[in-house]
CSV table of C-alpha atoms in Angstrom, one decimal:
chain,number,residue,atom,x,y,z
A,1,MET,CA,83.8,107.1,92.9
A,2,LEU,CA,84.0,105.8,96.4
A,3,GLU,CA,86.8,103.2,96.9
A,4,LEU,CA,86.5,100.7,99.8
A,5,SER,CA,89.6,99.5,101.6
A,6,ILE,CA,90.5,97.5,104.7
A,7,ALA,CA,92.9,98.3,107.6
A,8,ASP,CA,93.4,95.1,109.6
A,9,GLN,CA,95.0,95.0,113.1
A,10,SER,CA,95.6,91.2,113.1
A,11,MET,CA,93.7,90.9,116.4
A,12,ILE,CA,93.8,87.5,118.2
A,13,SER,CA,90.4,86.0,118.8
A,14,ALA,CA,89.5,84.5,122.2
A,15,GLY,CA,91.2,81.1,122.5
A,16,GLY,CA,93.3,81.8,119.5
A,17,ASN,CA,97.0,82.6,119.0
A,18,ALA,CA,99.2,84.9,116.9
A,19,THR,CA,99.7,82.3,114.1
A,20,GLY,CA,96.0,81.9,113.7
A,21,ALA,CA,95.4,85.7,113.7
A,22,LEU,CA,98.1,86.2,111.0
A,23,GLN,CA,96.5,83.5,108.8
A,24,GLU,CA,93.2,85.3,109.2
A,25,THR,CA,94.8,88.5,108.0
A,26,LEU,CA,96.1,86.7,104.9
A,27,ASP,CA,92.7,85.1,104.3
A,28,MET,CA,91.0,88.5,104.7
A,29,ALA,CA,93.4,90.1,102.2
A,30,LEU,CA,92.7,87.4,99.6
A,31,ALA,CA,89.0,87.9,100.1
A,32,ALA,CA,89.3,91.6,99.9
A,33,GLU,CA,91.1,91.3,96.6
A,34,GLN,CA,88.5,88.9,95.2
A,35,LEU,CA,85.7,91.3,96.3
A,36,GLY,CA,87.3,94.3,94.6
A,37,TYR,CA,88.6,96.3,97.6
A,38,HIS,CA,91.2,98.9,96.7
A,39,ARG,CA,93.7,98.8,99.5
A,40,PHE,CA,94.7,96.5,102.4
A,41,TRP,CA,96.6,98.2,105.3
A,42,LEU,CA,98.3,96.8,108.3
A,43,THR,CA,98.8,98.6,111.6
A,44,GLU,CA,101.6,99.2,114.1
A,45,HIS,CA,100.8,98.7,117.8
A,46,HIS,CA,103.1,97.7,120.6
A,47,ASN,CA,102.6,96.1,124.1
A,48,MET,CA,99.1,94.9,123.2
A,49,PRO,CA,98.8,91.1,123.7
A,50,ILE,CA,95.5,91.1,121.7
A,51,ILE,CA,97.4,92.1,118.5
A,52,ALA,CA,99.6,89.7,116.6
A,53,SER,CA,101.7,92.1,114.5
A,54,ALA,CA,103.9,95.0,115.7
A,55,ALA,CA,105.9,95.1,112.4
A,56,PRO,CA,103.6,96.0,109.5
A,57,GLU,CA,106.6,96.4,107.1
A,58,ILE,CA,107.2,92.6,107.5
A,59,LEU,CA,103.5,91.6,107.2
A,60,ILE,CA,103.1,93.9,104.1
A,61,ASP,CA,105.5,91.8,102.1
A,62,ARG,CA,103.7,88.6,103.0
A,63,VAL,CA,100.2,90.0,102.2
A,64,ALA,CA,101.5,91.4,98.9
A,65,SER,CA,103.1,88.1,98.0
A,66,VAL,CA,99.8,86.1,98.3
A,67,THR,CA,97.8,88.7,96.4
A,68,THR,CA,98.3,90.1,92.9
A,69,ARG,CA,96.4,93.4,92.5
A,70,ILE,CA,95.2,95.0,95.7
A,71,ARG,CA,97.4,97.8,97.1
A,72,VAL,CA,99.1,96.8,100.4
A,73,GLY,CA,100.5,99.2,103.0
A,74,ALA,CA,101.0,100.4,106.5
A,75,GLY,CA,98.2,102.3,108.1
A,76,GLY,CA,100.5,103.2,109.5
A,77,ILE,CA,104.1,103.4,110.4
A,78,MET,CA,104.4,105.3,113.7
A,79,LEU,CA,107.2,107.7,112.6
A,80,PRO,CA,108.4,108.6,116.1
A,81,ASN,CA,109.4,105.0,116.6
A,82,HIS,CA,111.7,104.9,113.6
A,83,SER,CA,114.6,106.6,111.8
A,84,SER,CA,113.6,108.3,108.6
A,85,ILE,CA,116.2,106.5,106.5
A,86,LYS,CA,115.2,103.1,107.8
A,87,VAL,CA,111.6,103.7,106.9
A,88,ALA,CA,112.6,104.9,103.4
A,89,GLU,CA,114.8,101.9,102.8
A,90,SER,CA,112.2,99.4,104.1
A,91,PHE,CA,109.5,100.8,101.8
A,92,ARG,CA,111.8,101.3,98.8
A,93,LEU,CA,112.5,97.6,99.2
A,94,LEU,CA,108.8,96.7,99.4
A,95,GLU,CA,108.1,98.8,96.3
A,96,ALA,CA,110.9,97.1,94.5
A,97,LEU,CA,109.4,93.7,95.4
A,98,HIS,CA,105.8,94.8,94.6
A,99,PRO,CA,106.0,97.7,92.1
A,100,GLY,CA,103.0,100.0,92.1
A,101,ARG,CA,101.2,98.3,95.0
A,102,ILE,CA,102.8,99.7,98.2
A,103,ASP,CA,101.3,102.4,100.5
A,104,LEU,CA,103.0,104.1,103.4
A,105,GLY,CA,100.8,105.7,106.0
A,106,LEU,CA,102.6,107.9,108.5
A,107,GLY,CA,101.4,108.5,112.0
A,108,ARG,CA,102.7,110.9,114.7
A,109,ALA,CA,101.8,108.7,117.7
A,110,ALA,CA,103.8,105.8,119.1
A,111,GLY,CA,101.1,103.2,118.9
A,112,THR,CA,101.7,102.3,122.5
A,113,ASP,CA,102.1,103.7,126.0
A,114,PRO,CA,105.0,106.2,126.8
A,115,TYR,CA,107.1,103.6,128.6
A,116,THR,CA,107.1,101.1,125.8
A,117,ALA,CA,107.6,103.9,123.3
A,118,ARG,CA,110.8,104.9,125.2
A,119,LEU,CA,112.1,101.3,124.9
A,120,ILE,CA,111.4,101.2,121.1
A,121,ASN,CA,113.1,104.6,120.6
A,122,PRO,CA,115.1,105.9,123.5
A,123,SER,CA,115.6,109.3,121.8
A,124,ASN,CA,111.8,109.9,121.4
A,125,ASP,CA,111.1,113.1,123.3
A,126,PHE,CA,107.3,113.1,122.4
A,127,LYS,CA,107.3,116.6,121.0
A,128,GLU,CA,104.6,117.1,118.4
A,129,GLU,CA,106.7,119.5,116.4
A,130,ASN,CA,109.1,116.6,115.5
A,131,PHE,CA,106.6,115.0,113.2
A,132,PRO,CA,106.7,117.6,110.4
A,133,ARG,CA,110.5,117.5,110.6
A,134,LYS,CA,110.6,113.7,110.3
A,135,VAL,CA,108.2,113.8,107.4
A,136,GLU,CA,110.5,116.3,105.7
A,137,GLU,CA,113.5,114.0,106.3
A,138,LEU,CA,111.6,111.1,104.8
A,139,GLN,CA,110.7,113.1,101.7
A,140,ALA,CA,114.4,113.8,101.2
A,141,PHE,CA,115.3,110.2,101.4
A,142,PHE,CA,112.6,109.3,98.9
A,143,ALA,CA,113.7,112.1,96.5
A,144,ASP,CA,117.4,111.2,96.7
A,145,ALA,CA,118.0,114.6,98.2
A,146,ALA,CA,119.2,113.8,101.7
A,147,MET,CA,122.4,115.7,102.8
A,148,THR,CA,124.7,115.5,105.7
A,149,SER,CA,127.8,117.7,106.6
A,150,ARG,CA,129.9,115.1,104.6
A,151,GLY,CA,127.7,115.0,101.6
A,152,PRO,CA,124.6,113.2,100.2
A,153,VAL,CA,123.2,110.0,101.7
A,154,LEU,CA,121.1,107.7,99.5
A,155,ALA,CA,118.4,105.4,100.7
A,156,VAL,CA,118.5,102.1,98.9
A,157,PRO,CA,117.5,100.3,96.7
A,158,ARG,CA,117.2,102.7,93.8
A,159,ILE,CA,113.8,102.2,92.3
A,160,GLU,CA,111.7,103.7,89.5
A,161,THR,CA,108.4,104.1,91.4
A,162,MET,CA,107.8,105.2,94.9
A,163,PRO,CA,105.2,104.1,97.5
A,164,GLN,CA,102.1,106.3,97.8
A,165,GLN,CA,102.4,108.2,101.1
A,166,TRP,CA,99.5,109.2,103.4
A,167,ILE,CA,99.5,111.3,106.5
A,168,LEU,CA,97.3,109.7,109.2
A,169,THR,CA,95.9,112.6,111.3
A,170,GLY,CA,92.8,113.8,113.0
A,171,GLY,CA,93.4,117.1,111.2
A,172,ALA,CA,96.3,118.7,113.1
A,173,ASN,CA,98.8,117.7,110.4
A,174,ALA,CA,96.6,118.3,107.4
A,175,SER,CA,99.0,121.0,106.2
A,176,VAL,CA,101.9,118.6,106.3
A,177,ALA,CA,100.1,116.3,103.9
A,178,ALA,CA,99.2,119.3,101.7
A,179,GLN,CA,102.8,120.7,101.7
A,180,TRP,CA,104.3,117.5,100.4
A,181,GLY,CA,101.5,116.4,98.1
A,182,LEU,CA,100.6,113.3,100.2
A,183,GLY,CA,97.2,111.7,100.8
A,184,LEU,CA,95.2,112.6,103.9
A,185,SER,CA,93.7,109.8,106.0
A,186,LEU,CA,91.4,110.6,108.9
A,187,PRO,CA,91.3,107.9,111.7
A,188,HIS,CA,87.7,108.4,112.7
A,189,PHE,CA,87.9,105.2,114.8
A,190,ILE,CA,90.4,107.0,117.0
A,191,THR,CA,89.0,110.5,116.9
A,192,PRO,CA,85.3,110.2,116.1
A,193,VAL,CA,84.6,113.9,115.4
A,194,GLU,CA,83.8,115.7,112.2
A,195,ASN,CA,86.8,117.6,111.0
A,196,THR,CA,85.8,119.5,107.9
A,197,GLU,CA,88.2,122.3,108.7
A,198,GLY,CA,91.2,120.1,108.4
A,199,VAL,CA,90.1,118.6,105.2
A,200,GLU,CA,89.3,122.0,103.7
A,201,ARG,CA,92.7,123.3,104.7
A,202,TYR,CA,94.3,120.3,103.2
A,203,ARG,CA,92.5,120.7,99.9
A,204,ARG,CA,93.1,124.5,99.9
A,205,GLU,CA,96.9,124.2,100.5
A,206,PHE,CA,97.5,121.0,98.5
A,207,SER,CA,100.6,120.9,96.2
A,208,PRO,CA,100.4,118.3,93.5
A,209,SER,CA,103.1,115.5,93.6
A,210,GLY,CA,104.1,112.6,91.5
A,211,SER,CA,101.9,110.2,93.5
A,212,PHE,CA,99.0,112.6,93.9
A,213,PRO,CA,98.3,115.1,91.1
A,214,GLN,CA,95.1,115.9,93.1
A,215,SER,CA,94.2,115.9,96.8
A,216,ARG,CA,93.0,112.6,98.1
A,217,VAL,CA,91.2,112.0,101.4
A,218,SER,CA,90.3,108.7,103.1
A,219,MET,CA,88.5,108.0,106.4
A,220,GLY,CA,89.1,105.0,108.7
A,221,LEU,CA,86.0,103.6,110.4
A,222,PHE,CA,85.4,100.6,112.7
A,223,VAL,CA,83.1,98.2,110.8
A,224,ILE,CA,81.6,95.2,112.8
A,225,CYS,CA,80.1,92.2,111.0
A,226,ALA,CA,78.3,89.5,113.0
A,227,GLU,CA,75.5,87.0,112.6
A,228,SER,CA,73.1,89.1,114.7
A,229,GLU,CA,72.7,92.6,116.0
A,230,GLU,CA,73.2,91.3,119.6
A,231,LYS,CA,76.6,89.7,118.6
A,232,ALA,CA,77.6,92.9,116.8
A,233,GLU,CA,76.9,94.9,120.0
A,234,LEU,CA,79.0,92.5,122.1
A,235,LEU,CA,81.9,92.9,119.6
A,236,GLN,CA,81.5,96.7,119.7
A,237,LYS,CA,81.8,96.6,123.5
A,238,ALA,CA,85.0,94.5,123.3
A,239,ILE,CA,86.5,96.9,120.8
A,240,LEU,CA,85.7,100.0,122.8
A,241,MET,CA,87.2,98.4,125.9
A,242,THR,CA,90.4,97.7,124.0
A,243,PHE,CA,90.9,101.1,122.3
A,244,THR,CA,89.4,103.6,124.8
């Protein structure tokens, strides 16, 4: 069965402001829940004046608080910007506040330009091989298995259920998702190419986990709604100018 979900970037409309854009995000989440959508994800972007939220972990709590059923999450947290324990603790807290409704999508990009990324995390060396290591660290903090030379370190709070985790990738990190039994989410709106090889590798290598007894794949697409085809084409051009 195909499940429809929404990833919202809280974009500021022409003549609008951040407060209005965030209210539109809340209104969209309420409408999505009423219409039967399955998930509502928030994104992480930095140094982009057109976007109202650079902190999805804060907005997730607000969206989950005004809804009752729909799953809410990050699509995603850009892992190079954050320490693994901080991500684990933030999403453990969200799961404690909204049990069984929190998703954590993980991306390997910074969601911004290199100069801003360096300000966000001065230790970011932009090496692609760091992403699998940080995912491994994160799994240890979610499994209460993180160790240091002085002993174990526990991410808090202690909770009974864990957020569902997804790897956001064009296919390069499909094996990472498979190794840890995480969901695979393909951002077609960023890399609009068919990647059956990555999906096939993910399904072939998948190890079942508590969150996902079977492999799960989602795909993110830009969807434009307007009163006419002409207006839709204008919106499409604006989006392409922003993200290409």
